[in-house]
C-alpha positions as semicolon CSV with decimal commas, in nm:
position;residue;x (nm);y (nm);z (nm)
1;M;0,000;0,000;0,000
2;N;0,133;0,339;-0,094
3;T;0,153;0,551;0,220
4;A;0,352;0,833;0,063
5;G;0,209;1,172;0,156
6;K;0,016;1,035;0,458
7;P;0,125;1,175;0,798
8;S;0,241;0,913;1,046
9;R;0,025;0,840;1,352
10;W;0,282;1,004;1,575
11;K;0,281;1,324;1,363
12;K;-0,099;1,318;1,360
13;F;-0,099;1,277;1,741
14;N;0,140;1,572;1,777
15;S;-0,075;1,790;1,554
16;Q;-0,375;1,718;1,783
17;L;-0,183;1,747;2,109
18;D;-0,415;2,012;2,254
19;L;-0,723;1,797;2,186
20;Q;-0,554;1,475;2,295
21;S;-0,449;1,635;2,627
22;M;-0,817;1,697;2,702
23;V;-0,937;1,348;2,603
24;W;-0,678;1,118;2,760
25;P;-0,724;1,222;3,127
26;G;-1,091;1,132;3,092
27;I;-1,012;0,798;2,929
28;I;-0,754;0,713;3,199
29;F;-0,998;0,816;3,475
30;V;-1,275;0,595;3,334
31;F;-1,033;0,303;3,285
32;I;-0,903;0,322;3,644
33;F;-1,230;0,381;3,825
34;S;-1,481;0,208;3,595
35;Y;-1,305;-0,076;3,413
36;I;-1,043;-0,205;3,658
37;P;-1,304;-0,252;3,939
38;M;-1,508;-0,468;3,697
39;Y;-1,270;-0,747;3,794
40;G;-1,479;-0,768;4,110
41;V;-1,772;-0,927;3,922
42;V;-1,596;-1,263;3,961
43;M;-1,722;-1,252;4,322
44;A;-2,069;-1,326;4,182
45;F;-1,944;-1,676;4,094
46;Q;-1,764;-1,735;4,424
47;Q;-1,846;-1,789;4,791
48;Y;-1,640;-1,488;4,888
49;D;-1,413;-1,533;5,188
50;I;-1,308;-1,199;5,333
51;F;-0,987;-1,351;5,471
52;G;-0,895;-1,545;5,157
53;G;-0,984;-1,269;4,911
54;M;-1,096;-1,328;4,553
55;M;-0,788;-1,536;4,472
56;N;-0,859;-1,799;4,740
57;S;-1,240;-1,796;4,760
58;P;-1,414;-2,113;4,637
59;W;-1,599;-2,106;4,304
60;V;-1,973;-2,183;4,322
61;G;-2,084;-2,120;3,963
62;W;-2,439;-1,982;3,932
63;M;-2,538;-2,060;4,293
64;Q;-2,565;-1,692;4,400
65;F;-2,794;-1,616;4,103
66;R;-3,014;-1,917;4,178
67;M;-3,042;-1,803;4,540
68;F;-3,163;-1,462;4,423
69;F;-3,418;-1,604;4,178
70;E;-3,548;-1,846;4,442
71;A;-3,552;-1,589;4,724
72;P;-3,902;-1,520;4,867
73;E;-3,847;-1,148;4,808
74;F;-3,753;-1,182;4,438
75;W;-4,090;-1,115;4,275
76;N;-4,177;-0,842;4,525
77;V;-3,846;-0,665;4,463
78;M;-3,883;-0,694;4,085
79;R;-4,244;-0,569;4,097
80;N;-4,150;-0,266;4,307
81;T;-3,849;-0,188;4,088
82;L;-4,047;-0,203;3,764
83;V;-4,354;-0,017;3,895
84;I;-4,151;0,267;4,050
85;S;-3,930;0,293;3,739
86;L;-4,228;0,296;3,504
87;L;-4,406;0,559;3,716
88;K;-4,093;0,774;3,704
89;L;-4,068;0,716;3,328
90;I;-4,432;0,807;3,264
91;I;-4,455;1,104;3,505
92;S;-4,103;1,229;3,578
93;F;-3,970;1,199;3,222
94;P;-4,217;1,431;3,042
95;A;-4,229;1,682;3,331
96;P;-3,903;1,867;3,234
97;I;-4,018;1,879;2,870
98;L;-4,350;2,039;2,969
99;L;-4,173;2,287;3,200
100;A;-3,927;2,382;2,924
101;L;-4,212;2,434;2,676
102;M;-4,403;2,651;2,925
103;L;-4,094;2,854;3,021
104;N;-4,021;2,913;2,654
105;E;-4,361;3,077;2,619
106;V;-4,302;3,320;2,908
107;G;-4,227;3,661;2,760
108;H;-4,136;3,850;3,078
109;M;-3,766;3,775;3,131
110;G;-3,764;3,870;3,500
111;F;-4,055;3,639;3,582
112;K;-3,900;3,364;3,368
113;R;-3,568;3,382;3,557
114;V;-3,745;3,371;3,893
115;I;-3,937;3,058;3,790
116;Q;-3,620;2,896;3,656
117;T;-3,424;2,971;3,975
118;V;-3,702;2,842;4,200
119;S;-3,739;2,523;3,996
120;Y;-3,360;2,458;3,985
121;L;-3,299;2,498;4,359
122;P;-3,440;2,161;4,480
123;Y;-3,195;1,975;4,257
124;F;-2,902;2,107;4,463
125;L;-3,050;1,989;4,792
126;S;-2,930;1,651;4,917
127;W;-3,183;1,373;4,962
128;V;-3,121;1,395;5,337
129;I;-3,255;1,752;5,343
130;V;-3,537;1,670;5,101
131;S;-3,648;1,368;5,305
132;G;-3,645;1,581;5,623
133;F;-3,859;1,836;5,444
134;V;-4,104;1,565;5,333
135;F;-4,124;1,414;5,681
136;S;-4,195;1,759;5,825
137;L;-4,456;1,837;5,558
138;L;-4,640;1,506;5,605
139;S;-4,599;1,487;5,981
140;V;-4,897;1,381;6,190
141;D;-4,805;1,647;6,445
142;N;-4,838;1,995;6,292
143;G;-4,759;1,879;5,936
144;T;-4,879;2,127;5,673
145;V;-5,063;1,867;5,465
146;N;-5,255;1,723;5,759
147;Y;-5,331;2,075;5,887
148;L;-5,485;2,174;5,551
149;L;-5,679;1,848;5,517
150;E;-5,828;1,892;5,863
151;R;-5,892;2,262;5,804
152;F;-6,104;2,183;5,496
153;N;-6,269;1,884;5,667
154;L;-6,123;1,637;5,417
155;V;-6,006;1,404;5,697
156;Q;-6,136;1,353;6,049
157;E;-5,794;1,283;6,201
158;P;-5,429;1,324;6,083
159;V;-5,303;1,063;5,836
160;N;-4,957;0,914;5,881
161;F;-4,880;0,915;5,507
162;L;-4,531;0,765;5,542
163;A;-4,668;0,469;5,734
164;V;-4,934;0,373;5,479
165;P;-4,785;0,153;5,202
166;K;-5,045;0,249;4,938
167;Y;-4,933;0,614;4,948
168;F;-4,560;0,547;4,916
169;W;-4,528;0,523;4,535
170;S;-4,720;0,847;4,475
171;I;-4,520;1,032;4,743
172;L;-4,188;0,904;4,603
173;V;-4,268;0,999;4,242
174;S;-4,407;1,341;4,343
175;V;-4,094;1,425;4,542
176;N;-3,874;1,310;4,251
177;V;-4,061;1,533;4,009
178;W;-4,033;1,833;4,244
179;K;-3,658;1,778;4,294
180;E;-3,552;1,697;3,937
181;V;-3,791;1,883;3,706
182;G;-3,613;2,220;3,706
183;F;-3,264;2,091;3,640
184;G;-3,392;1,843;3,382
185;S;-3,553;2,123;3,183
186;I;-3,216;2,295;3,120
187;V;-3,120;2,064;2,833
188;Y;-3,459;2,104;2,665
189;L;-3,449;2,484;2,705
190;A;-3,103;2,484;2,545
191;A;-3,236;2,273;2,256
192;I;-3,534;2,507;2,212
193;A;-3,301;2,810;2,214
194;G;-3,117;2,659;1,917
195;I;-3,427;2,654;1,695
196;D;-3,414;2,900;1,406
197;P;-3,642;3,196;1,502
198;T;-3,736;3,249;1,137
199;L;-3,937;2,926;1,154
200;Y;-4,162;3,081;1,420
201;E;-4,186;3,406;1,222
202;A;-4,291;3,219;0,906
203;A;-4,544;3,013;1,102
204;S;-4,682;3,328;1,264
205;I;-4,725;3,496;0,924
206;D;-4,910;3,185;0,806
207;G;-5,148;3,226;1,099
208;A;-5,025;2,942;1,319
209;S;-5,121;2,980;1,685
210;R;-4,863;2,937;1,963
211;F;-4,997;2,587;2,030
212;K;-4,954;2,493;1,662
213;Q;-4,603;2,641;1,661
214;I;-4,514;2,420;1,959
215;H;-4,672;2,118;1,789
216;L;-4,521;2,174;1,443
217;I;-4,186;2,342;1,518
218;T;-4,071;2,313;1,879
219;L;-4,152;1,948;1,951
220;P;-4,014;1,809;1,620
221;S;-3,696;2,015;1,669
222;I;-3,625;1,873;2,015
223;T;-3,738;1,519;1,934
224;P;-3,379;1,386;1,889
225;I;-3,290;1,508;2,240
226;I;-3,608;1,353;2,383
227;V;-3,534;1,020;2,213
228;I;-3,174;1,014;2,342
229;F;-3,292;1,074;2,699
230;M;-3,568;0,816;2,654
231;I;-3,310;0,554;2,548
232;L;-3,102;0,630;2,858
233;A;-3,413;0,619;3,079
234;I;-3,514;0,278;2,940
235;G;-3,158;0,153;2,995
236;G;-3,191;0,255;3,361
237;L;-3,531;0,092;3,406
238;L;-3,400;-0,134;3,682
239;S;-3,246;0,164;3,864
240;A;-3,559;0,270;4,046
241;G;-3,365;0,472;4,300
242;F;-3,160;0,427;4,613
243;E;-3,106;0,736;4,829
244;D;-3,460;0,863;4,791
245;I;-3,618;0,527;4,873
246;L;-3,376;0,447;5,155
247;L;-3,441;0,781;5,327
248;L;-3,816;0,808;5,268
249;A;-3,899;0,444;5,347
250;T;-3,748;0,428;5,696
251;N;-4,065;0,267;5,834
252;P;-4,031;-0,115;5,790
253;I;-4,405;-0,138;5,722
254;L;-4,337;0,023;5,380
255;R;-4,091;-0,249;5,275
256;P;-4,341;-0,456;5,069
257;Y;-4,387;-0,147;4,847
258;S;-4,046;0,019;4,878
259;D;-3,790;-0,260;4,848
260;V;-3,623;-0,232;4,505
261;I;-3,311;-0,402;4,368
262;D;-3,066;-0,139;4,493
263;T;-3,206;-0,119;4,846
264;Y;-3,235;-0,501;4,856
265;V;-2,867;-0,535;4,759
266;Y;-2,772;-0,285;5,029
267;R;-2,990;-0,442;5,297
268;V;-2,931;-0,812;5,229
269;G;-2,597;-0,813;5,052
270;I;-2,397;-0,536;5,218
271;L;-2,543;-0,504;5,569
272;N;-2,544;-0,883;5,611
273;A;-2,192;-0,911;5,458
274;R;-2,316;-1,141;5,176
275;F;-2,080;-0,980;4,925
276;S;-2,100;-1,251;4,658
277;Y;-2,480;-1,246;4,672
278;A;-2,485;-0,865;4,640
279;T;-2,245;-0,883;4,345
280;A;-2,461;-1,145;4,171
281;V;-2,776;-0,933;4,209
282;G;-2,589;-0,625;4,088
283;L;-2,451;-0,816;3,787
284;F;-2,800;-0,943;3,702
285;K;-2,927;-0,583;3,708
286;A;-2,635;-0,462;3,493
287;V;-2,687;-0,732;3,227
288;I;-3,061;-0,661;3,200
289;S;-2,990;-0,287;3,181
290;V;-2,745;-0,337;2,893
291;I;-3,001;-0,553;2,707
292;L;-3,269;-0,284;2,756
293;L;-3,031;-0,009;2,644
294;V;-2,924;-0,194;2,328
295;T;-3,286;-0,284;2,244
296;A;-3,409;0,073;2,293
297;N;-3,122;0,208;2,087
298;K;-3,194;-0,042;1,809
299;I;-3,560;0,059;1,798
300;A;-3,471;0,431;1,801
301;R;-3,225;0,379;1,517
302;R;-3,521;0,317;1,287
303;A;-3,607;0,685;1,336
304;D;-3,245;0,783;1,257
305;V;-3,185;0,882;1,621
306;S;-2,960;0,666;1,834
307;L;-2,670;0,673;2,078
308;W;-2,444;0,480;1,842
């Protein structure tokens, strides 16, 4: 093959030194902290001995996986994980899109910035603070919600919302929407800001209402961003949450409705020092997540929008 005239790889690397210097630290960071620890998945196929380490622990094949599938909590954990994830996908996912569309229609810049700031703030609060706020709001003693319900004669006596399992899913999803909606709308607002304003002007001249402009211009323009985030959300379908559920579901009576894969791994695998069992459950979740991600990406590729 004639390579005359082609720059060598080393010369090409030198010519891109400024770009390479920005990329390689990230690659090295990911390799060290994301890929090297993946060696630990071998624990899923061992009966891990903390004194012997991974090198001297006995191999048990698929035993840890079988124990998880045959565990009495398996179907309950899977049901809770899927229901909470689907509720978040159906309610929490479109919420930032709707907020971005509404904020885009606000003409008064001062009012718009106030709304944006107020909606962004909850995102920067830790789940510890947010859970304390929720406990205070829903408290039986002087909680705002119970006070209002009693004031308007909607209940005869205070309701302990965080001790009633049937209320837990709605409380969890509502708090998630409140905390994440503002920050999630930033990407969609940025995408909307990139739309050519002449499209709106032309539509306005043709007599299109604001609703029709949103339907015919704004939504189609941000569809690729929505699809990308939808693919990622489907890939994380088994990640129903951890901090939020762990902190809000402190009452054991909520466990039949609050126990998801991540909290189950923490409770049974980590707290009880069953490290191999926890690794097996985590590996099962990771494999299913990859399958969901690849499937969603393959379906989205038919619409010429995909992650790869």
